[in-house]
Amino acid sequence: MSNTFGNILRLTTFGESHGKAIGGIIDGYPPNIIIDSEFIQSELNKRKPNNSEISTQRKENDKVEILSGIFENKSLGTPIGFIIPNYDIKSTDYKNLKNLYRPGHADFTYQKKYGIRDYRGGGRSSARETANWVVAGAFAKIMIKKYNIQVNAYTKQIGNLKFEKHYTEIDLDKTYSYSTRCPDNEQNKLFEQEILNAKKNQDSVGGIVSCIVKNTPVGIGEPVFDKMQAQLAKAVMSINACKGFEIGQGFNAASLNGSYFNDEIFKENNKILFKSNNSGGVLGGITTGQDIIINAAFKPTSSIEKEQQTIDNQGNNIKFKISGRHDPCVVPRAVIVVESVVAMVIADFILMNNEFSL
Amino acid sequence: MSNTFGNILRLTTFGESHGKAIGGIIDGYPPNIIIDSEFIQSELNKRKPNNSEISTQRKENDKVEILSGIFENKSLGTPIGFIIPNYDIKSTDYKNLKNLYRPGHADFTYQKKYGIRDYRGGGRSSARETANWVVAGAFAKIMIKKYNIQVNAYTKQIGNLKFEKHYTEIDLDKTYSYSTRCPDNEQNKLFEQEILNAKKNQDSVGGIVSCIVKNTPVGIGEPVFDKMQAQLAKAVMSINACKGFEIGQGFNAASLNGSYFNDEIFKENNKILFKSNNSGGVLGGITTGQDIIINAAFKPTSSIEKEQQTIDNQGNNIKFKISGRHDPCVVPRAVIVVESVVAMVIADFILMNNEFSL
Amino acid sequence: MSNTFGNILRLTTFGESHGKAIGGIIDGYPPNIIIDSEFIQSELNKRKPNNSEISTQRKENDKVEILSGIFENKSLGTPIGFIIPNYDIKSTDYKNLKNLYRPGHADFTYQKKYGIRDYRGGGRSSARETANWVVAGAFAKIMIKKYNIQVNAYTKQIGNLKFEKHYTEIDLDKTYSYSTRCPDNEQNKLFEQEILNAKKNQDSVGGIVSCIVKNTPVGIGEPVFDKMQAQLAKAVMSINACKGFEIGQGFNAASLNGSYFNDEIFKENNKILFKSNNSGGVLGGITTGQDIIINAAFKPTSSIEKEQQTIDNQGNNIKFKISGRHDPCVVPRAVIVVESVVAMVIADFILMNNEFSL
Amino acid sequence: MSNTFGNILRLTTFGESHGKAIGGIIDGYPPNIIIDSEFIQSELNKRKPNNSEISTQRKENDKVEILSGIFENKSLGTPIGFIIPNYDIKSTDYKNLKNLYRPGHADFTYQKKYGIRDYRGGGRSSARETANWVVAGAFAKIMIKKYNIQVNAYTKQIGNLKFEKHYTEIDLDKTYSYSTRCPDNEQNKLFEQEILNAKKNQDSVGGIVSCIVKNTPVGIGEPVFDKMQAQLAKAVMSINACKGFEIGQGFNAASLNGSYFNDEIFKENNKILFKSNNSGGVLGGITTGQDIIINAAFKPTSSIEKEQQTIDNQGNNIKFKISGRHDPCVVPRAVIVVESVVAMVIADFILMNNEFSL
């Protein structure tokens, strides 16, 4: 359960942040799909800390090695095993954290659940795990591209700053040219400044990622417990630091009337169309064919340089500071992770749907 | 997949709104637990439309019949089969809707996915399905009561009206004495009026349900893909009309700094305590022992009496009105459903956790 | 886990032998298939004790009520809920067995596992449960008939008597015209006599069921852990009293050489053919397109009228006799159960296989 | 599904025989168990071809690298990722087999199912995959040793030669000192000769492996679809070349009477005992506490040097010989694999059983 995601297309992962390697197995991937391994690596590169000041200084190679499931550049239909070795390990950074529970981190809960933990870099609870998800998401993207489906995420809010442009007004293909993953020159600068302010204050800041799925086929999703929105919520809420999920109007729907909210249907030029997209592309857990629109809220990075109060594993109250290498805001690096898990969900639902199976 | 929920404690359901019966099977329920069948029924009664003007006039008996798994008032450890027969069926209400796709409903998507649908009352997509969930939730509540765990939901917002009191200031045991499921005299009246306004305008309105889990054990949940918050999100987002989910500070977390957000830990009188609960009771997907706090956003009821534009199954553009019996706001009846699915998730995680298994 | 079978096409069941009803939910069944409910019932009738002397005198109606998933005689793609009420309940037969553990039955193991059991008629461990499987098998048969696939089982051995004819020499459509489910006049009489001998001696006898799947598509099954033969073995070994499973040459394969065993391949008249079928229709867990041939061994009925030694739940050694209504041989009634679970497995694998999905 | 085995303790694997590596992820393994990595490797060594003439001359290092889940020699409760690199790859052996379907192998069925295959060494269908299972089985053995449970398999039949001694008369701890894995000097020589005879004839031969589980706790297993015997059958029938499975009296049960078969229960010196063990340690799918006794039948190795008839992928009838390095009998190397999958099943059921959870 815990370390597997998906129904037909399933990712199972392993790995502690400072162990030998992290990695995973992608099962259920269809055969005979041409795999461009450079694309897989380029996706993973989007998750790497970039060289700007807004990122951690930890410099991992993050090079994925695919061990099986591909033969002469095509998928075999057999499981795709892969590993991402851990190279730049400075476990010394963590020695002084060995015996204490960092607030906001999973140190305390892992210790209580398992009675043991790999304290180095958060061990299994590290967001480094999401590198595995990006690999799987890259494979999913290759698959769903056969249906012309596109998944694009971008940064929509950092701290109190909101990017107000509608997604149809921006160039979603440019997202990764911008340090904060907001494809708008001016907004990117504002977001960057907001993050630097937090950093300067030895603090961190949260934000919101928006994700759009275009060209979704009509009729995928499941009707009761694995509704499209439920599975997307589960996937996105699995991402480290994610605290909220919404689809379509989301929380805003609470204050709306049905006469406004209902997306009326009409036919024009022999095409079925909707007058609006308040539902965010789903009805009854199944896709309408409109764009899927979701938002994910992220909390501020838990690791901050400011002094904090906590206890050690003997129960002593202590004050401490974190001096490791950390991002002052997780949002820019979370963008590709959101895209990846969403792509995995979409690919999985396509495989669950007879009409759309390859 | 689609019609089963849970890992160890699993609910599988069936039933169309206007078929012979709905029902389900609860598997993995521990043996030797005393089952008070009147409690089960009383929970189900909380979901029934109450007699006030803010509810549908459909009057279902909603009487659950337990068919197996209980012997001499105790659970056997074998699957609990149950049915809820459908009595008050006015399928004639739906005859004129047979050939058209109601906006906001799943008519269009079911037809596209399956090529067939039971159009009467929405068939499988009807929120009537959630009666099954309340039965399962009642069993879960009985089980988790052995750990003294309590799950309480209540209405927090209707339309633009927000109930601002903190949950610790209100009496959560009184929720079901109030028509809108907001346990506050004044606020309940305001919410009732908001719903009646929508009804008067032949319209509907959305809202937000908040849910609190008290006395959660420390250390339940799973660390990667079945994080407590991810599984709760999936459960809650499975509820009909739900468009958003958040835990702890949720979307508000986006605008906060880490120095504020991190819940500092300290020890006092030999107890491990937290200075705040911005995380909402989870760290790294695992419970901290603090209250779990979640919110769920619901869209306005899709069925409204106002004229709407849609197409019929021949693709003709048409105008139509819905004259059936419907709630102008789903939120009051959703409150018990939120409690139920949350109780199921908590019970499931307890069974997944060795330390806490019965 | 325990009460669910299958991957895409999944049966979840409930019910104690002497409770209100047994029943189940069939999930994942494709939409738009015409369902002949009389066929479903006729399959169930094949499992009923027939009126000959070789069967129990318990006379259940065994009437299945389908509660959902079918609309205007077609499958909806939604879960099919069904119940089989328990009518002819003589629980008094079991009062004297309440406190003791019948040898060969699951009384002892259920008590140890759960600390509680419904002692009436074996409760959940009763073979009455297999009536649920026959209902699901009937639905599976309807589905796989679309691929022209046929599943036929028959009695191959009773006690020491073996039916030596090859299955291609007998009329498998006549199986249910014979009391012992062996479609051969002479052999049926011999088998009947063997069973009556056991009965006369207040004893019981075992036997072997053979099952053939014709017109299996090439290429269904899974390659590693859900091999066709592995899933068939699991299904068949789940049947009450089953002690052995084999495919193709089965245990006989142990004494053969590869040069004999290997089924050589050749092409004739543009068709790919095999010179033999020692593998029983599978290679590497995947179907070759040849007939699938399996055998299942059943132990003698555990309930016998002869005096037996056991202990009661206080740990006292006691002697006792079983005077209830029982079959002296389970094999004739197991034949339809074998067919049913095999049909379920085949249908499930077809749905797992993209090429063959409806 | 296909590449994952188990419910709570779950193994997911990957790898083609001649790819970069094979490997897997063990999920659900309990925390705080001391892991002796030399034991893991020593188990894997038992599967290696030994140096005698009865084995293939392929000499793999088969060295397992554990990548995660272990910290300071203890299990973390997080997934255990491992790989076994492929070193001694002579793919040239297979070039001439690239375009033809070897009888008895999965070449034909993989090609038909996937439309593509890694023809080198059978790719994913190679028994090399079972090295992964041995690693997981070794971890399972460490875990169940905490309950004093022991799993011992040995060779019981090769060709027509049967080893007639009862398992209680032999020293099961010596199995791996014997080339054929039959812990009896005389019988081992006879078995060895039988295998060499087959080899001399450019042929292969089958056999039977018996497996005993001692000190099984009472009350583990599941009652309906995941019966102990069903899950064991599935596990064992997943092993390459396995054609039959039986428990207790197995196929022999068919010819027995209930008065003989039923294992009578009695109490002596305050212990619950059984007069016999015809059931093989299970009743109703749940363990009685007696030894679990199973047999598994293996077909003769499919790769033989004799000339065989088959077709190539253009459909031409051809004659060919296999000149690669192969075992003339799979049974000796299958013994540790049987032990491994049985240990995995037992460990999984223990974790599924509340009473026995760590």
PDB file of C-alpha atoms in Angstrom, chain D residues 166-343:
ATOM      1  CA  HIS D 166       8.873 -39.554   5.558  1.00  0.00           C
ATOM      2  CA  TYR D 167      10.165 -36.080   6.197  1.00  0.00           C
ATOM      3  CA  THR D 168      10.384 -36.715   9.923  1.00  0.00           C
ATOM      4  CA  GLU D 169      13.012 -39.366   9.259  1.00  0.00           C
ATOM      5  CA  ILE D 170      15.432 -37.081   7.455  1.00  0.00           C
ATOM      6  CA  ASP D 171      17.655 -34.179   8.446  1.00  0.00           C
ATOM      7  CA  LEU D 172      16.131 -31.216   6.670  1.00  0.00           C
ATOM      8  CA  ASP D 173      18.956 -28.926   7.738  1.00  0.00           C
ATOM      9  CA  LYS D 174      21.342 -30.809   5.459  1.00  0.00           C
ATOM     10  CA  THR D 175      19.423 -30.348   2.217  1.00  0.00           C
ATOM     11  CA  TYR D 176      21.842 -27.909   0.662  1.00  0.00           C
ATOM     12  CA  SER D 177      24.834 -30.158   1.232  1.00  0.00           C
ATOM     13  CA  TYR D 178      23.476 -32.433  -1.484  1.00  0.00           C
ATOM     14  CA  SER D 179      23.735 -31.646  -5.190  1.00  0.00           C
ATOM     15  CA  THR D 180      20.142 -32.663  -5.932  1.00  0.00           C
ATOM     16  CA  ARG D 181      18.834 -31.119  -2.696  1.00  0.00           C
ATOM     17  CA  CYS D 182      17.725 -34.499  -1.396  1.00  0.00           C
ATOM     18  CA  PRO D 183      19.210 -34.869   2.098  1.00  0.00           C
ATOM     19  CA  ASP D 184      19.890 -38.596   1.848  1.00  0.00           C
ATOM     20  CA  ASN D 185      23.191 -39.980   0.623  1.00  0.00           C
ATOM     21  CA  GLU D 186      21.842 -42.887  -1.318  1.00  0.00           C
ATOM     22  CA  GLN D 187      18.843 -41.160  -2.812  1.00  0.00           C
ATOM     23  CA  ASN D 188      20.932 -38.166  -3.798  1.00  0.00           C
ATOM     24  CA  LYS D 189      23.215 -40.410  -5.828  1.00  0.00           C
ATOM     25  CA  LEU D 190      20.261 -42.038  -7.539  1.00  0.00           C
ATOM     26  CA  PHE D 191      18.725 -38.673  -8.357  1.00  0.00           C
ATOM     27  CA  GLU D 192      22.050 -37.371  -9.641  1.00  0.00           C
ATOM     28  CA  GLN D 193      22.362 -40.367 -11.918  1.00  0.00           C
ATOM     29  CA  GLU D 194      18.823 -39.834 -13.221  1.00  0.00           C
ATOM     30  CA  ILE D 195      19.640 -36.262 -14.113  1.00  0.00           C
ATOM     31  CA  LEU D 196      22.953 -37.222 -15.757  1.00  0.00           C
ATOM     32  CA  ASN D 197      21.139 -39.823 -17.822  1.00  0.00           C
ATOM     33  CA  ALA D 198      18.808 -37.201 -19.143  1.00  0.00           C
ATOM     34  CA  LYS D 199      21.750 -34.899 -19.885  1.00  0.00           C
ATOM     35  CA  LYS D 200      23.611 -37.665 -21.701  1.00  0.00           C
ATOM     36  CA  ASN D 201      20.572 -38.155 -23.872  1.00  0.00           C
ATOM     37  CA  GLN D 202      20.542 -34.436 -24.714  1.00  0.00           C
ATOM     38  CA  ASP D 203      17.294 -34.412 -22.796  1.00  0.00           C
ATOM     39  CA  SER D 204      15.860 -33.131 -19.510  1.00  0.00           C
ATOM     40  CA  VAL D 205      13.732 -34.551 -16.720  1.00  0.00           C
ATOM     41  CA  GLY D 206      11.108 -33.307 -14.231  1.00  0.00           C
ATOM     42  CA  GLY D 207      10.520 -33.899 -10.541  1.00  0.00           C
ATOM     43  CA  ILE D 208       8.730 -33.026  -7.331  1.00  0.00           C
ATOM     44  CA  VAL D 209       9.708 -30.714  -4.487  1.00  0.00           C
ATOM     45  CA  SER D 210       8.217 -31.192  -1.045  1.00  0.00           C
ATOM     46  CA  CYS D 211       8.070 -28.369   1.495  1.00  0.00           C
ATOM     47  CA  ILE D 212       7.369 -28.458   5.217  1.00  0.00           C
ATOM     48  CA  VAL D 213       6.541 -25.521   7.482  1.00  0.00           C
ATOM     49  CA  LYS D 214       7.146 -26.281  11.142  1.00  0.00           C
ATOM     50  CA  ASN D 215       5.929 -24.367  14.187  1.00  0.00           C
ATOM     51  CA  THR D 216       3.225 -22.570  12.288  1.00  0.00           C
ATOM     52  CA  PRO D 217       1.077 -20.577  14.679  1.00  0.00           C
ATOM     53  CA  VAL D 218      -2.565 -21.666  15.003  1.00  0.00           C
ATOM     54  CA  GLY D 219      -5.094 -19.411  13.330  1.00  0.00           C
ATOM     55  CA  ILE D 220      -3.278 -17.702  10.482  1.00  0.00           C
ATOM     56  CA  GLY D 221      -4.658 -17.700   6.964  1.00  0.00           C
ATOM     57  CA  GLU D 222      -7.840 -16.250   5.597  1.00  0.00           C
ATOM     58  CA  PRO D 223     -11.189 -17.962   5.336  1.00  0.00           C
ATOM     59  CA  VAL D 224     -12.556 -17.476   1.840  1.00  0.00           C
ATOM     60  CA  PHE D 225     -10.504 -16.341  -1.150  1.00  0.00           C
ATOM     61  CA  ASP D 226      -7.063 -16.012   0.390  1.00  0.00           C
ATOM     62  CA  LYS D 227      -7.083 -19.372   2.090  1.00  0.00           C
ATOM     63  CA  MET D 228      -3.622 -20.436   3.236  1.00  0.00           C
ATOM     64  CA  GLN D 229      -3.625 -23.269   0.688  1.00  0.00           C
ATOM     65  CA  ALA D 230      -4.887 -20.961  -2.096  1.00  0.00           C
ATOM     66  CA  GLN D 231      -2.194 -18.384  -1.533  1.00  0.00           C
ATOM     67  CA  LEU D 232       0.475 -21.083  -1.227  1.00  0.00           C
ATOM     68  CA  ALA D 233      -0.805 -22.612  -4.470  1.00  0.00           C
ATOM     69  CA  LYS D 234      -0.635 -19.291  -6.234  1.00  0.00           C
ATOM     70  CA  ALA D 235       2.885 -18.635  -4.970  1.00  0.00           C
ATOM     71  CA  VAL D 236       4.204 -22.054  -5.886  1.00  0.00           C
ATOM     72  CA  MET D 237       2.421 -22.247  -9.247  1.00  0.00           C
ATOM     73  CA  SER D 238       4.082 -18.909 -10.098  1.00  0.00           C
ATOM     74  CA  ILE D 239       7.456 -20.619 -10.125  1.00  0.00           C
ATOM     75  CA  ASN D 240       8.729 -21.287 -13.624  1.00  0.00           C
ATOM     76  CA  ALA D 241       8.043 -24.860 -14.809  1.00  0.00           C
ATOM     77  CA  CYS D 242       5.683 -25.713 -11.942  1.00  0.00           C
ATOM     78  CA  LYS D 243       2.678 -27.739 -13.143  1.00  0.00           C
ATOM     79  CA  GLY D 244       1.023 -28.982  -9.961  1.00  0.00           C
ATOM     80  CA  PHE D 245       0.431 -28.187  -6.305  1.00  0.00           C
ATOM     81  CA  GLU D 246      -1.010 -30.187  -3.457  1.00  0.00           C
ATOM     82  CA  ILE D 247      -1.377 -29.870   0.294  1.00  0.00           C
ATOM     83  CA  GLY D 248      -1.586 -32.685   2.826  1.00  0.00           C
ATOM     84  CA  GLN D 249      -2.825 -35.824   1.106  1.00  0.00           C
ATOM     85  CA  GLY D 250      -3.366 -33.775  -2.053  1.00  0.00           C
ATOM     86  CA  PHE D 251      -4.430 -35.828  -5.062  1.00  0.00           C
ATOM     87  CA  ASN D 252      -4.311 -38.903  -2.900  1.00  0.00           C
ATOM     88  CA  ALA D 253      -7.263 -37.491  -0.935  1.00  0.00           C
ATOM     89  CA  ALA D 254      -9.506 -38.283  -3.889  1.00  0.00           C
ATOM     90  CA  SER D 255      -9.416 -41.975  -3.130  1.00  0.00           C
ATOM     91  CA  LEU D 256      -9.811 -41.780   0.650  1.00  0.00           C
ATOM     92  CA  ASN D 257     -12.814 -42.008   2.960  1.00  0.00           C
ATOM     93  CA  GLY D 258     -13.757 -39.321   5.453  1.00  0.00           C
ATOM     94  CA  SER D 259     -13.412 -41.691   8.385  1.00  0.00           C
ATOM     95  CA  TYR D 260      -9.766 -42.105   7.445  1.00  0.00           C
ATOM     96  CA  PHE D 261      -9.071 -38.585   6.226  1.00  0.00           C
ATOM     97  CA  ASN D 262     -10.524 -36.518   9.071  1.00  0.00           C
ATOM     98  CA  ASP D 263      -7.760 -35.639  11.508  1.00  0.00           C
ATOM     99  CA  GLU D 264      -9.330 -36.406  14.861  1.00  0.00           C
ATOM    100  CA  ILE D 265      -8.639 -33.989  17.698  1.00  0.00           C
ATOM    101  CA  PHE D 266      -7.781 -34.847  21.270  1.00  0.00           C
ATOM    102  CA  LYS D 267      -6.278 -33.319  24.334  1.00  0.00           C
ATOM    103  CA  GLU D 268      -3.315 -34.843  26.117  1.00  0.00           C
ATOM    104  CA  ASN D 269      -1.182 -33.320  28.853  1.00  0.00           C
ATOM    105  CA  ASN D 270      -3.099 -30.100  28.362  1.00  0.00           C
ATOM    106  CA  LYS D 271      -2.146 -29.886  24.700  1.00  0.00           C
ATOM    107  CA  ILE D 272      -4.525 -29.969  21.747  1.00  0.00           C
ATOM    108  CA  LEU D 273      -3.294 -32.621  19.331  1.00  0.00           C
ATOM    109  CA  PHE D 274      -4.383 -34.296  16.106  1.00  0.00           C
ATOM    110  CA  LYS D 275      -4.275 -38.045  15.466  1.00  0.00           C
ATOM    111  CA  SER D 276      -3.040 -37.540  11.914  1.00  0.00           C
ATOM    112  CA  ASN D 277      -2.193 -34.728   9.485  1.00  0.00           C
ATOM    113  CA  ASN D 278      -3.999 -35.593   6.284  1.00  0.00           C
ATOM    114  CA  SER D 279      -5.130 -32.012   5.907  1.00  0.00           C
ATOM    115  CA  GLY D 280      -1.528 -30.779   5.774  1.00  0.00           C
ATOM    116  CA  GLY D 281      -1.904 -28.217   8.500  1.00  0.00           C
ATOM    117  CA  VAL D 282      -4.939 -26.245   7.331  1.00  0.00           C
ATOM    118  CA  LEU D 283      -8.690 -26.356   7.914  1.00  0.00           C
ATOM    119  CA  GLY D 284     -10.966 -23.884   6.172  1.00  0.00           C
ATOM    120  CA  GLY D 285      -7.939 -21.987   4.888  1.00  0.00           C
ATOM    121  CA  ILE D 286      -6.582 -21.377   8.381  1.00  0.00           C
ATOM    122  CA  THR D 287      -3.660 -23.086  10.092  1.00  0.00           C
ATOM    123  CA  THR D 288      -4.281 -25.782  12.704  1.00  0.00           C
ATOM    124  CA  GLY D 289      -0.789 -25.476  14.147  1.00  0.00           C
ATOM    125  CA  GLN D 290       0.256 -28.785  12.612  1.00  0.00           C
ATOM    126  CA  ASP D 291       3.047 -28.861  10.048  1.00  0.00           C
ATOM    127  CA  ILE D 292       2.080 -27.470   6.663  1.00  0.00           C
ATOM    128  CA  ILE D 293       3.012 -30.066   4.034  1.00  0.00           C
ATOM    129  CA  ILE D 294       2.954 -29.292   0.339  1.00  0.00           C
ATOM    130  CA  ASN D 295       4.239 -30.772  -2.899  1.00  0.00           C
ATOM    131  CA  ALA D 296       5.059 -29.035  -6.155  1.00  0.00           C
ATOM    132  CA  ALA D 297       5.468 -30.802  -9.504  1.00  0.00           C
ATOM    133  CA  PHE D 298       7.982 -29.473 -12.029  1.00  0.00           C
ATOM    134  CA  LYS D 299       8.108 -30.222 -15.710  1.00  0.00           C
ATOM    135  CA  PRO D 300      11.367 -31.167 -17.410  1.00  0.00           C
ATOM    136  CA  THR D 301      13.574 -28.228 -18.478  1.00  0.00           C
ATOM    137  CA  SER D 302      12.314 -26.874 -21.776  1.00  0.00           C
ATOM    138  CA  SER D 303      15.784 -26.208 -23.191  1.00  0.00           C
ATOM    139  CA  ILE D 304      17.206 -29.449 -24.558  1.00  0.00           C
ATOM    140  CA  GLU D 305      19.998 -30.109 -27.010  1.00  0.00           C
ATOM    141  CA  LYS D 306      17.950 -32.537 -29.074  1.00  0.00           C
ATOM    142  CA  GLU D 307      16.657 -31.292 -32.360  1.00  0.00           C
ATOM    143  CA  GLN D 308      13.139 -29.882 -32.129  1.00  0.00           C
ATOM    144  CA  GLN D 309      10.460 -28.705 -34.515  1.00  0.00           C
ATOM    145  CA  THR D 310       9.080 -25.185 -34.296  1.00  0.00           C
ATOM    146  CA  ILE D 311       8.289 -22.130 -36.370  1.00  0.00           C
ATOM    147  CA  ASP D 312      10.101 -18.838 -36.756  1.00  0.00           C
ATOM    148  CA  ASN D 313       8.455 -15.467 -36.485  1.00  0.00           C
ATOM    149  CA  GLN D 314       7.749 -15.504 -40.206  1.00  0.00           C
ATOM    150  CA  GLY D 315       5.737 -18.678 -39.743  1.00  0.00           C
ATOM    151  CA  ASN D 316       8.244 -20.994 -41.420  1.00  0.00           C
ATOM    152  CA  ASN D 317       8.503 -24.532 -40.071  1.00  0.00           C
ATOM    153  CA  ILE D 318      12.057 -25.143 -38.918  1.00  0.00           C
ATOM    154  CA  LYS D 319      14.207 -27.660 -37.031  1.00  0.00           C
ATOM    155  CA  PHE D 320      16.700 -26.387 -34.485  1.00  0.00           C
ATOM    156  CA  LYS D 321      18.871 -27.279 -31.489  1.00  0.00           C
ATOM    157  CA  ILE D 322      19.531 -25.313 -28.319  1.00  0.00           C
ATOM    158  CA  SER D 323      23.231 -25.104 -27.522  1.00  0.00           C
ATOM    159  CA  GLY D 324      23.184 -22.649 -24.603  1.00  0.00           C
ATOM    160  CA  ARG D 325      24.044 -23.466 -20.993  1.00  0.00           C
ATOM    161  CA  HIS D 326      21.093 -25.080 -19.256  1.00  0.00           C
ATOM    162  CA  ASP D 327      20.208 -27.296 -16.317  1.00  0.00           C
ATOM    163  CA  PRO D 328      19.025 -30.752 -17.394  1.00  0.00           C
ATOM    164  CA  CYS D 329      16.626 -30.662 -14.434  1.00  0.00           C
ATOM    165  CA  VAL D 330      15.198 -27.542 -12.770  1.00  0.00           C
ATOM    166  CA  VAL D 331      14.263 -29.276  -9.530  1.00  0.00           C
ATOM    167  CA  PRO D 332      17.495 -28.941  -7.498  1.00  0.00           C
ATOM    168  CA  ARG D 333      17.601 -25.197  -8.042  1.00  0.00           C
ATOM    169  CA  ALA D 334      13.825 -24.877  -7.512  1.00  0.00           C
ATOM    170  CA  VAL D 335      14.080 -26.176  -3.932  1.00  0.00           C
ATOM    171  CA  ILE D 336      15.257 -22.872  -2.457  1.00  0.00           C
ATOM    172  CA  VAL D 337      12.719 -21.009  -4.584  1.00  0.00           C
ATOM    173  CA  VAL D 338       9.872 -23.089  -3.145  1.00  0.00           C
ATOM    174  CA  GLU D 339      11.132 -22.389   0.370  1.00  0.00           C
ATOM    175  CA  SER D 340      11.356 -18.696  -0.425  1.00  0.00           C
ATOM    176  CA  VAL D 341       7.847 -18.188  -1.746  1.00  0.00           C
ATOM    177  CA  VAL D 342       6.390 -20.300   1.052  1.00  0.00           C
ATOM    178  CA  ALA D 343       8.243 -18.188   3.619  1.00  0.00           C
TER     179      ALA D 343
END
